[in-house]
Coordinates of C-alpha atoms in Angstrom, one line a residue:
M1 CA 124.0 120.5 110.6
L2 CA 122.0 118.4 113.1
W3 CA 123.4 115.0 114.0
R4 CA 121.7 111.8 115.2
S5 CA 124.2 111.1 117.9
S6 CA 127.5 112.3 119.3
Q7 CA 130.4 110.7 121.1
A8 CA 129.3 112.4 124.3
A9 CA 125.7 111.1 124.0
A10 CA 127.0 107.7 123.2
A11 CA 129.1 107.6 126.3
V12 CA 126.1 108.5 128.4
W13 CA 123.7 106.1 126.9
S14 CA 125.8 103.1 126.0
T15 CA 125.3 101.6 129.5
L16 CA 121.5 101.9 129.0
L17 CA 121.2 99.8 125.9
A18 CA 120.9 96.1 126.0
T19 CA 122.6 93.8 123.5
L20 CA 120.8 94.1 120.2
P21 CA 120.3 91.4 117.5
L22 CA 122.8 90.7 114.8
G23 CA 122.6 92.6 111.5
L24 CA 123.3 96.1 112.8
A25 CA 125.5 98.5 110.9
S26 CA 128.2 100.2 112.9
P27 CA 126.7 103.3 114.6
A28 CA 127.9 106.4 112.9
P29 CA 126.8 110.1 113.1
S30 CA 124.5 110.8 110.2
P31 CA 122.8 114.0 109.2
V32 CA 119.1 114.1 110.0
I33 CA 116.9 114.3 107.0
G34 CA 114.1 116.4 108.3
L35 CA 113.1 118.9 110.9
R36 CA 114.9 117.9 114.1
P37 CA 116.4 115.1 116.0
R38 CA 114.0 113.3 118.3
Q39 CA 114.3 114.2 121.9
T40 CA 115.9 111.6 124.3
I41 CA 114.8 113.2 127.5
I42 CA 114.7 110.4 130.1
P43 CA 111.1 109.8 131.2
G44 CA 110.2 110.4 134.8
G45 CA 109.9 107.6 137.4
K46 CA 112.2 104.8 138.4
P47 CA 113.9 102.5 135.9
C48 CA 111.7 99.6 135.2
G49 CA 114.3 97.0 134.5
Q50 CA 114.6 94.9 131.3
N51 CA 112.0 93.6 128.9
N52 CA 111.3 89.9 129.5
A53 CA 108.4 87.4 129.7
T54 CA 107.2 88.8 133.0
N55 CA 108.0 92.4 132.4
R56 CA 106.9 93.3 128.8
Q57 CA 105.5 96.7 129.8
C58 CA 109.1 97.8 130.4
W59 CA 111.5 98.3 127.5
K60 CA 114.8 99.5 128.8
N61 CA 115.4 101.3 132.1
N62 CA 113.1 104.3 132.1
W63 CA 111.5 103.6 128.8
N64 CA 108.2 101.8 129.0
I65 CA 104.7 101.4 127.7
S66 CA 103.7 104.7 129.4
T67 CA 106.4 106.7 127.6
D68 CA 104.8 109.2 125.2
Y69 CA 106.5 108.2 121.9
D70 CA 105.0 111.3 120.2
H71 CA 107.3 113.4 122.3
T72 CA 110.4 111.3 123.2
N73 CA 111.9 108.0 122.4
P74 CA 115.1 106.0 123.3
P75 CA 118.3 107.4 121.9
A76 CA 119.3 106.2 118.4
F77 CA 122.6 104.3 118.2
N78 CA 121.8 101.7 115.6
N79 CA 121.3 101.9 111.8
R80 CA 119.4 98.9 110.6
V81 CA 120.6 98.6 107.0
Y82 CA 118.9 96.5 104.3
D83 CA 119.4 96.1 100.6
F84 CA 116.3 95.5 98.5
H85 CA 116.7 94.3 94.9
I86 CA 113.3 94.4 93.1
T87 CA 113.1 92.2 90.0
N88 CA 110.5 90.9 87.7
V89 CA 110.1 87.2 87.0
T90 CA 108.1 85.9 84.0
N91 CA 107.5 82.3 85.0
W92 CA 107.5 82.3 88.8
L93 CA 106.1 79.2 90.5
G94 CA 103.7 80.7 93.0
P95 CA 102.9 79.3 96.5
D96 CA 99.8 77.4 95.4
G97 CA 101.4 75.7 92.4
V98 CA 100.4 78.2 89.6
R99 CA 103.1 79.8 87.5
K100 CA 102.7 83.5 86.8
P101 CA 104.6 86.7 86.3
A102 CA 105.6 88.3 89.6
M103 CA 107.7 91.1 91.1
L104 CA 110.0 90.0 94.0
I105 CA 112.2 91.6 96.6
N106 CA 115.5 89.7 96.9
N107 CA 113.9 86.9 94.9
Q108 CA 111.4 86.1 97.7
F109 CA 107.8 86.6 98.6
P110 CA 106.8 88.1 100.9
G111 CA 109.9 90.3 100.9
P112 CA 112.4 90.3 103.8
T113 CA 111.1 91.3 107.2
I114 CA 112.6 94.6 108.4
E115 CA 113.3 94.5 112.1
A116 CA 114.4 97.4 114.3
E117 CA 114.2 98.5 117.9
W118 CA 112.3 101.5 119.2
G119 CA 114.4 104.6 118.4
D120 CA 116.6 103.0 115.7
Y121 CA 117.2 104.4 112.2
V122 CA 116.2 102.2 109.3
I123 CA 118.2 102.5 106.1
V124 CA 117.0 100.7 103.0
N125 CA 118.8 100.8 99.7
V126 CA 116.2 100.0 97.0
Y127 CA 117.6 98.9 93.7
N128 CA 115.1 98.8 90.8
D129 CA 116.4 95.9 88.8
M130 CA 113.2 95.7 86.6
Q131 CA 113.3 96.6 83.0
D132 CA 110.1 98.6 82.4
N133 CA 108.6 99.8 85.6
G134 CA 109.3 102.4 88.2
T135 CA 108.9 101.7 91.9
S136 CA 108.8 103.3 95.3
I137 CA 108.5 101.8 98.8
H138 CA 106.1 103.2 101.4
W139 CA 106.7 102.4 105.0
H140 CA 103.1 102.0 106.1
G141 CA 102.2 103.6 109.4
I142 CA 105.6 105.1 110.1
R143 CA 104.9 108.7 111.0
Q144 CA 108.1 110.1 109.4
Y145 CA 108.3 113.1 111.7
G146 CA 109.8 115.9 109.6
E147 CA 110.8 113.4 107.0
S148 CA 108.0 113.6 104.4
N149 CA 110.6 112.9 101.7
Q150 CA 111.1 109.4 103.1
D151 CA 107.4 108.4 103.0
G152 CA 107.8 106.6 99.6
A153 CA 104.6 107.9 97.9
N154 CA 105.6 108.5 94.3
G155 CA 104.0 111.6 92.8
V156 CA 103.4 112.9 96.3
T157 CA 106.8 112.9 98.1
E158 CA 109.1 111.7 95.4
C159 CA 109.4 110.6 91.8
P160 CA 109.4 106.8 91.1
I161 CA 112.8 105.1 91.1
P162 CA 113.5 104.3 87.4
P163 CA 114.8 101.0 86.1
G164 CA 118.5 100.6 86.7
S165 CA 118.5 103.1 89.5
M166 CA 118.8 103.0 93.3
K167 CA 117.4 105.1 96.1
T168 CA 118.2 105.1 99.8
Y169 CA 115.4 105.5 102.3
D170 CA 116.7 106.6 105.7
F171 CA 114.2 107.2 108.5
H172 CA 113.7 107.2 112.3
V173 CA 111.3 104.7 113.9
T174 CA 109.8 106.6 116.7
Q175 CA 106.9 104.2 117.2
Y176 CA 106.9 100.5 118.0
G177 CA 104.8 97.5 117.0
T178 CA 103.8 95.8 113.8
S179 CA 103.6 97.3 110.4
W180 CA 104.5 96.6 106.8
Y181 CA 106.0 98.1 103.7
H182 CA 104.8 98.0 100.1
S183 CA 105.3 99.6 96.7
H184 CA 103.3 102.7 96.3
Y185 CA 103.8 102.7 92.5
S186 CA 100.6 101.4 91.2
N187 CA 99.6 97.9 92.4
Q188 CA 103.0 96.5 92.5
Y189 CA 102.5 95.3 96.0
G190 CA 99.8 93.0 94.7
N191 CA 102.4 91.4 92.5
G192 CA 104.8 90.8 95.3
V193 CA 106.6 94.0 96.4
V194 CA 105.5 93.8 100.0
G195 CA 106.9 92.7 103.4
A196 CA 106.6 93.1 107.1
L197 CA 108.2 95.8 109.3
I198 CA 108.6 95.1 113.0
V199 CA 109.8 97.6 115.6
H200 CA 110.5 95.9 118.9
G201 CA 109.5 97.8 122.1
P202 CA 107.3 97.4 125.2
A203 CA 104.0 95.6 125.1
A204 CA 100.7 96.0 126.9
A205 CA 100.6 92.5 128.3
N206 CA 103.1 89.7 129.1
Y207 CA 103.9 86.9 126.7
D208 CA 106.6 84.2 126.5
I209 CA 107.2 83.8 122.7
D210 CA 107.1 86.3 119.9
L211 CA 106.0 84.3 116.8
G212 CA 106.8 87.3 114.5
P213 CA 104.7 88.8 111.7
Y214 CA 101.8 86.9 110.2
M215 CA 100.8 88.4 106.9
I216 CA 97.5 87.5 105.4
N217 CA 96.6 88.7 101.9
D218 CA 94.5 88.1 98.8
Y219 CA 96.4 86.5 95.9
Y220 CA 95.8 86.6 92.2
H221 CA 97.0 84.3 89.4
E222 CA 96.8 87.2 86.9
T223 CA 98.8 90.4 87.1
A224 CA 97.5 93.6 88.6
D225 CA 97.4 95.5 85.4
R226 CA 95.1 93.0 83.7
L227 CA 93.0 92.8 86.8
H228 CA 92.6 96.6 87.0
L229 CA 91.6 96.8 83.4
R230 CA 88.7 94.5 84.3
A231 CA 88.0 96.1 87.6
E232 CA 87.5 99.6 86.3
L233 CA 84.9 98.7 83.6
V234 CA 81.3 99.4 84.6
S235 CA 80.2 96.6 82.3
N236 CA 82.1 94.0 84.4
G237 CA 80.3 94.9 87.6
A238 CA 82.3 93.8 90.6
P239 CA 86.1 93.6 90.7
P240 CA 87.7 90.2 90.0
D241 CA 87.7 87.6 92.7
S242 CA 91.0 86.8 94.3
D243 CA 92.2 83.4 93.4
N244 CA 93.4 82.6 96.9
I245 CA 94.1 83.9 100.4
L246 CA 97.7 83.4 101.6
F247 CA 99.0 83.0 105.1
R248 CA 102.7 84.0 105.5
G249 CA 102.9 83.5 101.7
K250 CA 101.5 80.0 101.7
N251 CA 98.3 78.1 100.9
I252 CA 97.1 75.1 98.9
H253 CA 95.5 75.6 95.5
P254 CA 91.8 76.6 96.1
L255 CA 90.8 73.5 94.1
G256 CA 92.8 71.2 96.4
A257 CA 96.3 70.4 97.6
N258 CA 96.7 68.0 94.7
R259 CA 97.0 71.1 92.4
G260 CA 99.9 72.4 94.4
G261 CA 100.9 74.4 97.5
S262 CA 100.7 73.6 101.2
Y263 CA 99.0 75.0 104.3
D264 CA 101.0 77.3 106.5
R265 CA 101.8 75.7 109.8
L266 CA 102.6 77.7 112.9
T267 CA 103.7 75.9 116.1
L268 CA 102.6 76.8 119.7
T269 CA 104.3 75.6 122.8
P270 CA 101.8 74.1 125.3
G271 CA 101.3 76.3 128.4
K272 CA 103.0 79.3 126.9
K273 CA 101.6 82.7 125.8
H274 CA 102.5 83.7 122.2
R275 CA 102.5 87.1 120.5
L276 CA 101.3 87.0 116.9
R277 CA 101.5 90.1 114.7
L278 CA 98.5 90.0 112.2
I279 CA 98.8 92.0 109.0
N280 CA 96.2 92.4 106.2
A281 CA 98.4 93.1 103.2
S282 CA 95.6 92.6 100.6
V283 CA 94.7 94.6 97.5
D284 CA 91.0 94.2 97.9
N285 CA 89.9 91.5 100.5
S286 CA 89.1 92.2 104.1
F287 CA 88.2 89.4 106.5
V288 CA 87.6 88.2 110.0
V289 CA 90.4 86.2 111.6
S290 CA 89.6 83.6 114.2
L291 CA 91.4 80.6 115.8
V292 CA 89.2 77.6 116.6
G293 CA 89.0 77.0 120.3
H294 CA 91.1 80.1 121.3
N295 CA 90.7 83.7 122.1
F296 CA 92.9 86.6 121.1
T297 CA 94.1 89.1 123.7
V298 CA 94.5 92.3 121.6
I299 CA 97.4 94.6 122.6
T300 CA 97.8 96.9 119.6
N301 CA 95.7 98.2 116.7
D302 CA 98.0 99.3 113.9
L303 CA 101.0 101.0 115.7
V304 CA 99.1 102.1 118.7
P305 CA 99.3 100.2 122.0
I306 CA 95.9 99.6 123.6
N307 CA 94.6 98.4 126.9
P308 CA 94.3 94.6 126.5
V309 CA 91.0 93.4 125.2
V310 CA 89.9 89.7 124.7
R311 CA 88.2 88.9 121.5
S312 CA 87.1 85.6 119.8
S313 CA 87.8 87.1 116.4
L314 CA 89.0 90.2 114.7
F315 CA 88.0 92.1 111.5
L316 CA 91.1 93.1 109.5
A317 CA 90.5 95.7 106.9
V318 CA 93.0 96.1 104.1
G319 CA 96.2 97.7 105.6
Q320 CA 95.2 97.1 109.3
R321 CA 97.3 95.3 111.9
Y322 CA 96.6 93.7 115.3
D323 CA 99.1 92.3 117.7
V324 CA 97.5 89.5 119.7
I325 CA 98.5 87.1 122.5
I326 CA 97.4 83.5 122.1
E327 CA 97.6 81.3 125.2
A328 CA 98.2 77.6 124.3
N329 CA 95.8 76.2 126.9
Q330 CA 93.9 73.7 124.9
P331 CA 94.6 70.0 124.2
V332 CA 97.6 69.2 122.1
A333 CA 96.2 69.1 118.6
N334 CA 96.0 71.0 115.3
Y335 CA 93.6 74.0 115.0
W336 CA 92.3 76.0 112.0
L337 CA 93.2 79.6 111.8
N338 CA 90.3 81.0 109.6
A339 CA 90.1 84.1 107.5
T340 CA 86.4 84.5 106.8
L341 CA 85.1 86.8 104.0
E342 CA 81.8 88.6 104.3
A343 CA 79.0 86.6 102.7
N344 CA 77.6 89.4 100.5
N345 CA 80.9 90.1 98.9
N346 CA 81.0 93.7 100.0
C347 CA 84.6 93.3 101.4
G348 CA 86.0 91.5 98.4
R349 CA 85.5 88.0 97.0
S350 CA 87.8 85.0 96.7
R351 CA 87.7 81.7 94.9
N352 CA 89.0 80.1 98.1
L353 CA 85.8 79.7 100.0
F354 CA 87.4 78.5 103.2
P355 CA 90.8 80.3 103.6
A356 CA 92.7 78.8 106.5
A357 CA 96.1 78.0 107.9
I358 CA 97.1 75.5 110.7
I359 CA 98.1 76.3 114.2
S360 CA 99.8 73.2 115.6
Y361 CA 100.7 72.5 119.2
Q362 CA 104.1 71.1 119.8
G363 CA 103.7 67.4 120.0
A364 CA 100.7 67.2 117.6
S365 CA 100.8 65.4 114.3
T366 CA 102.9 67.4 111.7
T367 CA 100.8 66.0 108.8
A368 CA 97.2 65.6 110.0
L369 CA 94.7 68.4 109.3
P370 CA 92.5 69.9 112.0
T371 CA 89.2 68.1 112.4
N372 CA 87.0 71.1 113.6
R373 CA 86.4 73.8 111.0
G374 CA 84.9 76.0 113.7
T375 CA 82.0 78.4 113.4
P376 CA 83.2 81.9 112.5
R377 CA 81.0 84.8 113.6
V378 CA 78.5 86.3 111.2
V379 CA 80.8 88.6 109.2
T380 CA 80.1 92.2 108.3
C381 CA 82.2 94.8 106.7
N382 CA 82.4 96.9 109.9
G383 CA 85.6 97.5 111.7
E384 CA 86.4 96.7 115.3
T385 CA 85.4 99.1 118.1
G386 CA 85.9 99.3 121.8
F387 CA 89.7 99.8 122.0
S388 CA 91.3 102.4 124.2
P389 CA 94.9 103.6 123.6
I390 CA 97.2 103.4 126.6
L391 CA 98.7 106.8 125.7
T392 CA 95.6 109.0 126.0
R393 CA 94.6 111.8 123.6
T394 CA 91.7 114.0 124.6
V395 CA 90.4 116.7 122.2
P396 CA 88.5 119.7 123.6
S397 CA 85.0 119.4 122.1
T398 CA 85.1 123.1 121.6
A399 CA 87.9 122.6 119.0
F400 CA 85.4 120.8 116.7
A401 CA 84.1 124.0 115.2
G402 CA 84.5 126.5 112.4
S403 CA 87.5 126.3 110.0
A404 CA 89.0 123.4 112.0
V405 CA 86.3 121.1 110.5
G406 CA 86.5 120.2 106.8
T407 CA 84.2 118.0 104.8
L408 CA 85.3 115.4 102.3
P409 CA 82.4 113.9 100.3
V410 CA 83.3 110.6 98.6
T411 CA 81.3 109.9 95.4
L412 CA 81.4 107.4 92.6
E413 CA 80.9 108.5 89.0
F414 CA 80.8 106.6 85.7
P415 CA 82.5 108.7 82.9
N416 CA 83.2 107.4 79.4
H417 CA 86.8 106.5 78.8
P418 CA 87.8 106.8 75.1
G419 CA 88.1 103.4 73.6
R420 CA 87.0 101.6 76.8
G421 CA 83.5 102.7 77.6
Q422 CA 82.2 103.6 81.0
V423 CA 84.6 103.2 83.9
F424 CA 84.3 103.6 87.6
E425 CA 85.8 106.8 89.0
W426 CA 86.0 107.6 92.7
R427 CA 86.1 111.2 93.7
V428 CA 86.9 113.2 96.9
K429 CA 85.4 116.7 96.9
N430 CA 84.3 116.0 93.3
T431 CA 87.9 115.4 92.1
P432 CA 89.5 112.1 91.3
I433 CA 93.1 112.4 92.4
N434 CA 95.7 112.2 89.6
I435 CA 99.3 112.8 90.6
E436 CA 102.3 113.6 88.5
W437 CA 105.1 111.0 88.7
D438 CA 107.6 113.4 87.2
H439 CA 106.7 116.4 89.4
P440 CA 105.6 115.3 92.9
I441 CA 103.8 117.9 95.1
L442 CA 106.7 117.9 97.5
E443 CA 109.0 119.1 94.7
Y444 CA 106.5 121.9 93.9
I445 CA 106.8 123.1 97.5
L446 CA 110.5 122.9 97.7
E447 CA 110.8 124.8 94.5
G448 CA 108.8 127.6 96.0
N449 CA 105.8 127.2 93.8
S450 CA 102.4 128.4 95.1
S451 CA 100.2 126.7 92.5
W452 CA 99.8 123.1 91.2
P453 CA 97.4 121.0 89.2
G454 CA 93.9 120.9 90.5
Q455 CA 93.8 117.1 90.2
A456 CA 96.5 116.8 92.8
N457 CA 93.5 117.2 95.1
L458 CA 95.6 119.1 97.6
I459 CA 94.3 120.7 100.7
D460 CA 96.3 123.3 102.5
V461 CA 96.5 122.8 106.3
P462 CA 98.7 125.8 107.4
Q463 CA 98.1 125.9 111.2
A464 CA 100.7 124.5 113.6
D465 CA 100.0 122.2 116.5
Q466 CA 96.2 122.5 116.1
W467 CA 93.5 119.9 116.0
V468 CA 91.9 119.6 112.6
F469 CA 88.9 117.4 111.8
W470 CA 87.6 115.8 108.6
V471 CA 84.0 114.6 108.0
I472 CA 84.2 112.0 105.3
Q473 CA 80.8 111.2 103.8
N474 CA 80.5 107.9 101.9
D475 CA 77.2 107.9 99.9
F476 CA 77.8 104.6 98.1
A477 CA 77.2 101.1 99.4
L478 CA 80.8 99.9 99.3
P479 CA 83.2 100.3 102.3
H480 CA 86.6 102.0 102.3
P481 CA 89.6 101.3 104.5
I482 CA 90.8 104.9 104.9
H483 CA 94.6 105.3 105.4
L484 CA 96.4 108.5 106.3
H485 CA 100.1 108.9 105.9
G486 CA 102.2 110.9 108.5
H487 CA 99.7 110.6 111.3
D488 CA 97.8 108.3 113.7
F489 CA 94.4 109.8 113.6
L490 CA 91.6 109.8 116.1
T491 CA 88.4 108.1 115.0
L492 CA 85.8 110.4 116.7
G493 CA 82.8 108.7 115.2
I494 CA 81.3 106.4 112.5
G495 CA 77.6 106.1 111.7
S496 CA 75.1 105.4 109.0
G497 CA 73.4 108.0 106.9
T498 CA 74.6 111.6 106.6
F499 CA 76.5 113.5 109.3
N500 CA 75.1 116.8 110.5
I501 CA 77.7 118.9 112.1
N502 CA 75.2 121.0 114.0
T503 CA 73.0 118.2 115.4
M504 CA 75.2 115.1 115.7
R505 CA 78.1 116.3 117.8
N506 CA 76.9 114.2 120.7
Q507 CA 77.6 111.1 118.6
L508 CA 81.4 111.9 118.6
T509 CA 83.9 110.7 121.2
F510 CA 86.5 113.3 122.2
D511 CA 88.0 111.6 125.2
N512 CA 90.6 109.1 124.1
P513 CA 88.9 107.5 121.1
I514 CA 90.4 104.8 118.9
R515 CA 93.6 106.0 117.3
R516 CA 95.2 104.3 114.3
D517 CA 96.4 104.8 110.7
V518 CA 93.7 102.7 108.9
V519 CA 90.0 102.8 109.7
Q520 CA 87.2 100.9 108.0
M521 CA 84.4 103.3 106.8
P522 CA 81.3 101.2 106.0
G523 CA 79.1 101.8 103.0
N524 CA 76.5 104.6 103.1
S525 CA 78.1 106.0 106.2
W526 CA 80.0 109.0 107.7
L527 CA 83.4 109.0 109.4
V528 CA 84.8 111.8 111.5
I529 CA 88.6 111.8 112.1
G530 CA 91.0 114.2 113.7
Y531 CA 94.7 114.8 114.1
K532 CA 97.1 117.4 115.4
T533 CA 99.1 119.3 112.9
D534 CA 102.5 118.3 114.5
N535 CA 104.2 116.9 111.4
P536 CA 105.0 119.3 108.5
G537 CA 104.9 117.6 105.1
V538 CA 102.8 116.4 102.3
W539 CA 100.6 113.6 103.5
L540 CA 98.4 111.4 101.3
M541 CA 95.0 110.0 102.5
H542 CA 93.4 107.4 100.4
C543 CA 91.3 104.2 100.3
H544 CA 93.6 101.2 100.7
I545 CA 91.7 99.1 98.3
G546 CA 94.0 99.1 95.3
W547 CA 91.3 99.4 92.7
H548 CA 89.6 102.3 94.5
V549 CA 92.7 104.5 94.8
A550 CA 93.7 103.7 91.3
M551 CA 90.3 105.1 90.3
G552 CA 90.9 108.3 92.1
L553 CA 89.9 107.9 95.8
G554 CA 92.6 110.0 97.5
V555 CA 93.4 113.5 98.8
Q556 CA 96.7 115.2 99.9
F557 CA 97.1 117.3 102.9
L558 CA 99.8 120.1 102.7
E559 CA 100.7 120.5 106.4
R560 CA 102.6 123.6 107.5
K561 CA 103.8 124.5 104.0
D562 CA 106.0 127.4 105.1
E563 CA 108.1 125.1 107.3
I564 CA 108.8 122.4 104.8
R565 CA 111.5 124.2 102.8
R566 CA 113.5 124.7 106.0
M567 CA 113.3 121.0 106.7
M568 CA 114.2 119.3 103.4
P569 CA 116.6 120.7 100.8
L570 CA 115.4 120.4 97.3
D571 CA 118.7 118.7 96.3
Q572 CA 117.6 115.6 98.3
L573 CA 114.7 115.2 95.9
V574 CA 116.1 116.3 92.5
P575 CA 118.6 113.5 91.6
N576 CA 116.1 110.7 91.7
C577 CA 113.5 112.9 89.9
D578 CA 116.0 113.9 87.2
A579 CA 116.8 110.2 86.7
W580 CA 113.1 109.4 86.4
R581 CA 112.4 112.3 84.0
R582 CA 115.3 111.0 81.7
Y583 CA 113.8 107.5 81.8
A584 CA 110.2 108.8 81.1
K585 CA 111.3 110.6 78.0
T586 CA 112.3 107.4 76.3
S587 CA 109.9 104.8 77.8
P588 CA 107.3 103.4 75.5
Y589 CA 105.2 102.5 78.6
L590 CA 104.3 106.0 79.6
P591 CA 102.3 108.1 80.1
K592 CA 100.1 106.7 82.8
L593 CA 96.4 106.7 82.3
D594 CA 95.1 106.5 85.8
S595 CA 95.7 108.1 89.3
G596 CA 99.3 106.9 89.3
L597 CA 99.1 105.9 93.0
R598 CA 98.3 102.3 92.4
K599 CA 97.6 100.9 88.9
R600 CA 99.0 102.5 85.8
E601 CA 97.6 101.2 82.5
A602 CA 100.3 101.0 79.9
K603 CA 99.3 101.5 76.3
Q604 CA 100.6 98.1 75.6
A605 CA 98.3 96.4 78.1
E606 CA 96.0 94.9 75.6
K607 CA 98.5 94.1 72.9
G608 CA 99.7 90.8 74.2
E609 CA 103.2 91.9 75.4
P610 CA 104.8 90.0 78.3
A611 CA 102.7 90.6 81.3
W612 CA 105.6 91.6 83.6
R613 CA 106.3 94.6 81.4
R614 CA 102.9 95.8 82.2
I615 CA 102.6 95.0 85.9
A616 CA 102.2 98.3 87.7

């Protein structure tokens, strides 16, 4: 059995670790769930000191911004333990004054912020206290080295957690920066099962104050199941507009503050530099974020540290994150923080036409509104470019050839659904993904099966430690924020039209391109990504627009199948799956009628039953 730490290791490293925040569990040896313990080889070079306002590139001693976290990280001595109780509420008073059904974690929205330090273990006990819905929690962007069974994608790496049951997620945070967690059972995160996940570590630039996570998300007064029933119908055209845009879970009612709610206010200290961790946790809406009169110094995209870049605004696709530094060098006053939607509605629509929060300098009025709305840039649905990761990755251009390159055409079809008429159906390689909640692909693999349903849309990637590339071709006018589990991928190129592998290689960047876990693929475009097969497991890739993945836009990569059974015993998966299968036999709300990754349409959805019973 492999162990996370030992008494001998603890003795060596205890002097290297600074005092950590409160809320830690007592360190204890725990068996690794996965392939191997992470290495703790001390990086070369002299110790850099301690992390402080003038030395943010240092973390602790030898560990710093130049340490390659894909190969080594600080030793783990701390288990960050959280208990999540997920409940449904039928008459919840939302932040903008409208009562609605909701799903909450520990009776709060957004859910509790998970905080850890680079190299820690995070342990989350998830209790499903709902009556009629399964759940699962995905730790977005966390690579889960050798721990595919901790990824939280039901139907892929686990069965859903049934009502009345509990599951413990236990994983190693080998990256650092800003991310988030959310339910991967249907669109539950759009109903409130969502929160921030922060891993403290070194930073690419100095700052004085960490303002913490800043989640921005679309918000709906109806439940996700009702919205999806409308969104999937061809006769309805576009998906429903969001009713609001929330900033840290707050905003006024879109028709005015007299209807309820309040603006979020965040305070800056004059003369100081502030780190703000931007997260787009939307179901459908992407937007450009800008702060009137101020620039952003961008230091990370997703969980990848980058060489600092100054921008006046940032496009955040669904699922993306940026850590920025804001210098409070303007007159003491209140300033609008704007989230601007694209004018042609290609990146989602909202009934809040001017979504904004307030950034207030210390000493400014605590009640007055800003006077300058600002002039946000002309917004498109194109993602940000021009970032370079600090830890470089260079791909030999000769590797982009032959069987290492796969094609993934994305198409939109309009089949007839019995009793509903024509519906939108997204396909990858001519298949709409449709997973099995009661028999996830990882269970197939651990059982030794060599076949599975075709609609799992599973692609075998058997080679070890090799670069593989995927040409994703989007022949429809709508964009897609493409998210890959288990990897930070390289974005080798994006362009309009159709990619030709023989004549367009010169449009690709092989020397340290942008690396992240969500990239915005524009409409009528091609996207080429690549990653190294260094993480055995089953990894989902999908559009992060909730409606699109519910309609089938996803694919699974089976990476290094022959090694998976040696990494994860079947008995780690079976107890929860058995509990789910027992529940599913008696539940009147099954079977599912869609992909199962986001929205499931219960048969009772149009029969007037309480909405929280159908939220999914």
